XYZ file of N, CA, C and O in Angstrom:
452
model
N 0.842 -1.171 0.000
C 0.000 0.000 0.000
C 0.888 1.235 0.000
O 1.868 1.309 0.713
N 0.528 2.191 -0.817
C 1.254 3.460 -0.907
C 0.258 4.581 -0.634
O -0.815 4.632 -1.236
N 0.589 5.457 0.302
C -0.319 6.518 0.703
C 0.353 7.861 0.502
O 1.456 8.087 0.977
N -0.315 8.765 -0.217
C 0.200 10.115 -0.453
C -0.859 11.115 -0.013
O -2.045 10.914 -0.267
N -0.420 12.201 0.633
C -1.354 13.233 1.059
C -0.695 14.597 0.958
O 0.502 14.733 1.196
N -1.479 15.584 0.564
C -1.015 16.961 0.533
C -2.158 17.813 1.086
O -3.314 17.647 0.687
N -1.824 18.701 1.999
C -2.835 19.519 2.640
C -2.259 20.890 2.947
O -1.066 21.014 3.238
N -3.095 21.899 2.902
C -2.637 23.236 3.237
C -3.755 24.036 3.888
O -4.929 23.841 3.584
N -3.373 24.904 4.802
C -4.338 25.756 5.506
C -3.785 27.160 5.641
O -2.572 27.358 5.715
N -4.686 28.114 5.707
C -4.305 29.492 5.996
C -5.402 30.077 6.876
O -6.578 29.733 6.729
N -4.994 30.915 7.808
C -5.972 31.468 8.731
C -5.646 32.882 9.158
O -4.521 33.360 9.009
N -6.655 33.546 9.687
C -6.518 34.897 10.231
C -7.166 34.920 11.611
O -8.195 34.275 11.832
N -6.570 35.678 12.518
C -7.061 35.794 13.878
C -7.121 37.267 14.265
O -6.216 38.020 13.952
N -8.179 37.676 14.968
C -8.303 39.049 15.458
C -8.513 38.991 16.967
O -9.445 38.352 17.449
N -7.612 39.646 17.709
C -7.705 39.693 19.171
C -8.376 40.986 19.611
O -8.174 42.040 19.010
N -9.189 40.893 20.667
C -9.902 42.040 21.237
C -9.490 42.162 22.706
O -10.155 41.619 23.584
N -8.389 42.835 22.955
C -7.875 42.935 24.314
C -8.845 43.742 25.174
O -9.094 44.898 24.916
N -9.386 43.085 26.222
C -10.321 43.731 27.139
C -9.563 44.366 28.306
O -9.815 45.509 28.664
N -8.670 43.585 28.876
C -7.832 44.075 29.973
C -6.389 43.755 29.615
O -6.110 43.153 28.583
N -5.493 44.110 30.489
C -4.078 43.812 30.271
C -3.829 42.310 30.197
O -2.916 41.854 29.514
N -4.668 41.514 30.876
C -4.448 40.067 30.947
C -5.394 39.228 30.095
O -5.123 38.055 29.866
N -6.511 39.772 29.640
C -7.518 38.975 28.950
C -7.721 39.462 27.514
O -7.944 40.640 27.271
N -7.647 38.502 26.567
C -7.746 38.831 25.151
C -8.627 37.808 24.426
O -8.133 36.786 23.948
N -9.956 38.048 24.327
C -10.779 37.167 23.493
C -10.391 37.340 22.021
O -9.846 38.379 21.645
N -10.670 36.328 21.198
C -10.342 36.429 19.780
C -11.307 35.615 18.941
O -12.014 34.741 19.430
N -11.319 35.919 17.646
C -12.101 35.181 16.660
C -11.237 35.060 15.408
O -10.347 35.870 15.172
N -11.505 34.033 14.620
C -10.706 33.847 13.418
C -11.374 32.950 12.401
O -12.432 32.371 12.658
N -10.756 32.857 11.239
C -11.218 31.998 10.151
C -10.033 31.184 9.634
O -8.888 31.623 9.693
N -10.336 29.988 9.133
C -9.309 29.099 8.580
C -9.860 28.507 7.287
O -11.010 28.077 7.238
N -9.056 28.482 6.239
C -9.402 27.816 4.986
C -8.446 26.655 4.763
O -7.253 26.765 5.040
N -8.970 25.526 4.281
C -8.157 24.320 4.114
C -8.453 23.654 2.769
O -9.598 23.620 2.338
N -7.422 23.138 2.113
C -7.572 22.291 0.926
C -6.754 21.018 1.157
O -5.749 21.037 1.868
N -7.213 19.898 0.582
C -6.452 18.655 0.735
C -6.645 17.741 -0.463
O -7.620 17.842 -1.193
N -5.695 16.861 -0.620
C -5.680 15.843 -1.677
C -5.014 14.607 -1.097
O -4.011 14.709 -0.374
N -5.554 13.437 -1.390
C -4.900 12.198 -0.956
C -5.114 11.112 -1.997
O -6.077 11.142 -2.757
N -4.197 10.174 -2.009
C -4.288 9.031 -2.917
C -3.689 7.813 -2.237
O -2.607 7.887 -1.673
N -4.415 6.708 -2.284
C -3.936 5.452 -1.732
C -3.909 4.420 -2.855
O -4.892 4.267 -3.577
N -2.798 3.741 -3.008
C -2.657 2.702 -4.024
C -2.537 1.347 -3.321
O -1.653 1.160 -2.488
N -3.463 0.451 -3.630
C -3.442 -0.900 -3.083
C -2.952 -1.840 -4.173
O -3.384 -1.746 -5.318
N -2.068 -2.725 -3.813
C -1.561 -3.699 -4.783
C -1.898 -5.095 -4.258
O -1.523 -5.459 -3.149
N -2.642 -5.850 -5.066
C -3.045 -7.201 -4.708
C -2.274 -8.192 -5.573
O -2.288 -8.086 -6.792
N -1.601 -9.114 -4.961
C -0.814 -10.108 -5.695
C -1.505 -11.468 -5.539
O -1.718 -11.944 -4.422
N -1.866 -12.046 -6.669
C -2.475 -13.365 -6.703
C -1.467 -14.339 -7.311
O -0.444 -13.929 -7.841
N -1.754 -15.605 -7.264
C -0.823 -16.596 -7.814
C -0.639 -16.446 -9.317
O 0.423 -16.717 -9.852
N -1.678 -15.982 -10.013
C -1.575 -15.875 -11.466
C -1.568 -14.428 -11.983
O -1.390 -14.219 -13.177
N -1.751 -13.437 -11.126
C -1.772 -12.052 -11.613
C -1.576 -11.066 -10.456
O -1.605 -11.432 -9.288
N -1.377 -9.820 -10.822
C -1.270 -8.725 -9.858
C -2.278 -7.654 -10.255
O -2.378 -7.304 -11.425
N -3.027 -7.163 -9.281
C -4.000 -6.111 -9.552
C -3.708 -4.908 -8.664
O -3.201 -5.044 -7.566
N -4.076 -3.762 -9.190
C -3.835 -2.524 -8.457
C -5.123 -1.709 -8.409
O -5.844 -1.629 -9.392
N -5.433 -1.133 -7.256
C -6.605 -0.271 -7.117
C -6.152 1.063 -6.525
O -5.373 1.096 -5.571
N -6.619 2.164 -7.103
C -6.241 3.497 -6.628
C -7.494 4.197 -6.102
O -8.511 4.261 -6.780
N -7.396 4.686 -4.890
C -8.463 5.462 -4.251
C -7.934 6.873 -4.046
O -6.835 7.049 -3.520
N -8.704 7.875 -4.458
C -8.242 9.247 -4.282
C -9.377 10.120 -3.753
O -10.548 9.802 -3.917
N -8.983 11.234 -3.109
C -9.976 12.193 -2.626
C -9.410 13.597 -2.703
O -8.199 13.806 -2.642
N -10.317 14.549 -2.886
C -9.975 15.964 -2.913
C -11.034 16.691 -2.111
O -12.202 16.307 -2.124
N -10.621 17.764 -1.452
C -11.615 18.495 -0.682
C -11.147 19.875 -0.279
O -9.983 20.238 -0.442
N -12.094 20.627 0.241
C -11.780 21.944 0.784
C -12.778 22.231 1.897
O -13.823 21.587 2.007
N -12.432 23.186 2.731
C -13.319 23.524 3.830
C -12.952 24.850 4.450
O -11.947 25.477 4.099
N -13.763 25.254 5.384
C -13.524 26.483 6.109
C -14.012 26.350 7.535
O -14.913 25.561 7.817
N -13.392 27.080 8.433
C -13.761 27.028 9.845
C -13.762 28.432 10.425
O -13.042 29.307 9.956
N -14.565 28.606 11.448
C -14.461 29.800 12.269
C -14.088 29.343 13.670
O -14.426 28.231 14.080
N -13.344 30.170 14.357
C -12.944 29.810 15.713
C -13.170 30.993 16.641
O -13.120 32.151 16.209
N -13.472 30.686 17.882
C -13.595 31.693 18.927
C -12.796 31.198 20.127
O -12.695 29.997 20.364
N -12.200 32.127 20.846
C -11.409 31.735 21.996
C -11.059 32.920 22.860
O -11.455 34.055 22.586
N -10.330 32.624 23.906
C -9.855 33.671 24.809
C -8.463 33.278 25.299
O -8.170 32.108 25.507
N -7.617 34.276 25.447
C -6.246 34.077 25.909
C -6.051 34.897 27.184
O -6.373 36.080 27.226
N -5.582 34.224 28.234
C -5.318 34.889 29.510
C -3.814 34.908 29.733
O -3.167 33.858 29.736
N -3.266 36.093 29.898
C -1.823 36.267 30.037
C -1.415 36.122 31.498
O -1.830 36.903 32.357
N -0.602 35.099 31.792
C -0.077 34.863 33.139
C 1.113 35.782 33.379
O 1.229 36.397 34.438
N 1.994 35.857 32.402
C 3.148 36.769 32.399
C 3.190 37.397 31.005
O 2.434 36.990 30.120
N 4.070 38.371 30.743
C 4.129 38.959 29.403
C 4.466 37.963 28.285
O 4.188 38.228 27.113
N 5.027 36.792 28.597
C 5.390 35.818 27.552
C 4.706 34.458 27.708
O 4.955 33.555 26.902
N 3.855 34.273 28.704
C 3.178 32.992 28.936
C 1.682 33.249 29.081
O 1.262 34.120 29.832
N 0.888 32.448 28.359
C -0.561 32.603 28.441
C -1.254 31.246 28.416
O -0.698 30.244 27.972
N -2.499 31.233 28.882
C -3.399 30.089 28.763
C -4.492 30.504 27.790
O -4.995 31.630 27.866
N -4.884 29.610 26.902
C -5.929 29.938 25.928
C -6.890 28.769 25.792
O -6.495 27.604 25.887
N -8.152 29.092 25.567
C -9.173 28.101 25.258
C -9.790 28.471 23.924
O -9.983 29.654 23.633
N -10.105 27.454 23.099
C -10.568 27.730 21.737
C -11.588 26.687 21.313
O -11.475 25.514 21.663
N -12.580 27.098 20.536
C -13.585 26.209 19.957
C -13.670 26.496 18.467
O -13.667 27.652 18.055
N -13.747 25.449 17.639
C -13.769 25.587 16.186
C -15.045 24.965 15.614
O -15.452 23.883 16.025
N -15.660 25.658 14.657
C -16.842 25.189 13.938
C -16.523 25.278 12.450
O -15.885 26.231 12.024
N -16.966 24.301 11.650
C -16.590 24.371 10.247
C -17.497 23.616 9.297
O -18.466 22.970 9.693
N -17.142 23.725 8.017
C -17.806 23.009 6.935
C -16.729 22.420 6.029
O -15.617 22.945 5.948
N -17.063 21.319 5.363
C -16.121 20.732 4.413
C -16.884 20.077 3.262
O -18.034 19.664 3.422
N -16.223 20.010 2.121
C -16.750 19.333 0.944
C -15.650 18.438 0.404
O -14.534 18.890 0.164
N -15.951 17.155 0.232
C -14.950 16.181 -0.219
C -15.530 15.326 -1.340
O -16.689 14.907 -1.265
N -14.726 15.075 -2.370
C -15.088 14.113 -3.405
C -14.084 12.969 -3.330
O -12.903 13.179 -3.075
N -14.568 11.769 -3.515
C -13.703 10.590 -3.450
C -14.035 9.661 -4.604
O -15.177 9.594 -5.056
N -13.023 8.940 -5.079
C -13.251 7.960 -6.141
C -12.394 6.733 -5.890
O -11.291 6.809 -5.362
N -12.955 5.597 -6.263
C -12.266 4.317 -6.150
C -12.729 3.463 -7.316
O -13.886 3.041 -7.351
N -11.822 3.262 -8.265
C -12.225 2.532 -9.470
C -13.290 3.308 -10.215
O -13.126 4.477 -10.515
N -14.446 2.692 -10.455
C -15.531 3.378 -11.165
C -16.541 4.003 -10.198
O -17.519 4.602 -10.632
N -16.337 3.880 -8.896
C -17.243 4.456 -7.901
C -16.769 5.836 -7.484
O -15.584 6.068 -7.298
N -17.725 6.755 -7.323
C -17.393 8.114 -6.889
C -18.457 8.587 -5.912
O -19.618 8.172 -5.982
N -18.043 9.458 -4.993
C -18.992 10.012 -4.032
C -18.557 11.416 -3.636
O -17.394 11.789 -3.776
N -19.524 12.190 -3.136
C -19.260 13.528 -2.628
C -19.884 13.646 -1.250
O -20.956 13.096 -0.998
N -19.219 14.393 -0.378
C -19.708 14.567 0.986
C -19.614 16.029 1.385
O -18.573 16.661 1.197
N -20.696 16.561 1.934
C -20.706 17.896 2.518
C -20.966 17.707 4.001
O -21.889 16.995 4.391
N -20.143 18.321 4.849
C -20.286 18.132 6.295
C -20.218 19.464 7.021
O -19.473 20.363 6.639
N -21.026 19.591 8.059
C -20.972 20.709 8.991
C -20.569 20.103 10.316
O -21.148 19.101 10.740
N -19.566 20.687 10.973
C -19.060 20.037 12.183
C -18.661 21.036 13.257
O -18.365 22.182 12.985
N -18.724 20.555 14.478
C -18.122 21.233 15.615
C -16.824 20.476 15.832
O -16.834 19.300 16.190
N -15.738 21.102 15.530
C -14.472 20.393 15.444
C -13.816 20.218 16.802
O -14.166 19.340 17.551
N -12.896 21.064 17.117
C -12.076 20.828 18.283
C -12.322 21.852 19.377
O -12.724 22.977 19.128
N -12.076 21.407 20.580
C -11.991 22.301 21.727
C -10.571 22.153 22.233
O -10.083 21.043 22.394
N -9.920 23.262 22.459
C -8.506 23.210 22.853
C -8.283 24.035 24.104
O -8.867 25.103 24.270
N -7.428 23.543 24.952
C -6.893 24.307 26.074
C -5.392 24.293 25.886
O -4.779 23.226 25.819
N -4.776 25.488 25.751
C -3.381 25.562 25.384
C -2.572 26.390 26.385
O -3.073 27.400 26.885
N -1.369 25.946 26.658
C -0.377 26.730 27.387
C 0.583 27.248 26.336
O 1.242 26.472 25.648
N 0.653 28.569 26.167
C 1.477 29.168 25.117
C 2.662 29.891 25.734
O 2.511 30.659 26.700
N 3.843 29.637 25.174
C 5.072 30.306 25.615
C 5.650 31.029 24.407
O 5.988 30.412 23.405
N 5.708 32.335 24.479
C 6.228 33.169 23.376
C 7.688 33.488 23.651
O 8.032 33.971 24.721
N 8.542 33.218 22.691
C 9.978 33.481 22.851
C 10.348 34.867 22.421
O 9.741 35.531 21.680
């Protein structure tokens, strides 16, 4: 089996500093991806190969807050909501998927150098 994947994302974040220590924020993220998996089946009299591929794109919005413990260390919490569209094919079969999701919740300790 051979697996190949390529993915890229870009995002923007806007912070709204309320106090010296508290900074809520909101942002957007755009993502594109491509993947391909090649399966090779070896039989006693022949070898067969099947290729499965997918392409997709999506977007997310995120909201969070960052609390500054010191000028270079903060704690942040974040929630992400998004949509995605993916097409996939395997041999002569093809499908498309549209999804709306509540993605990740994160609690982060950030250290800025």
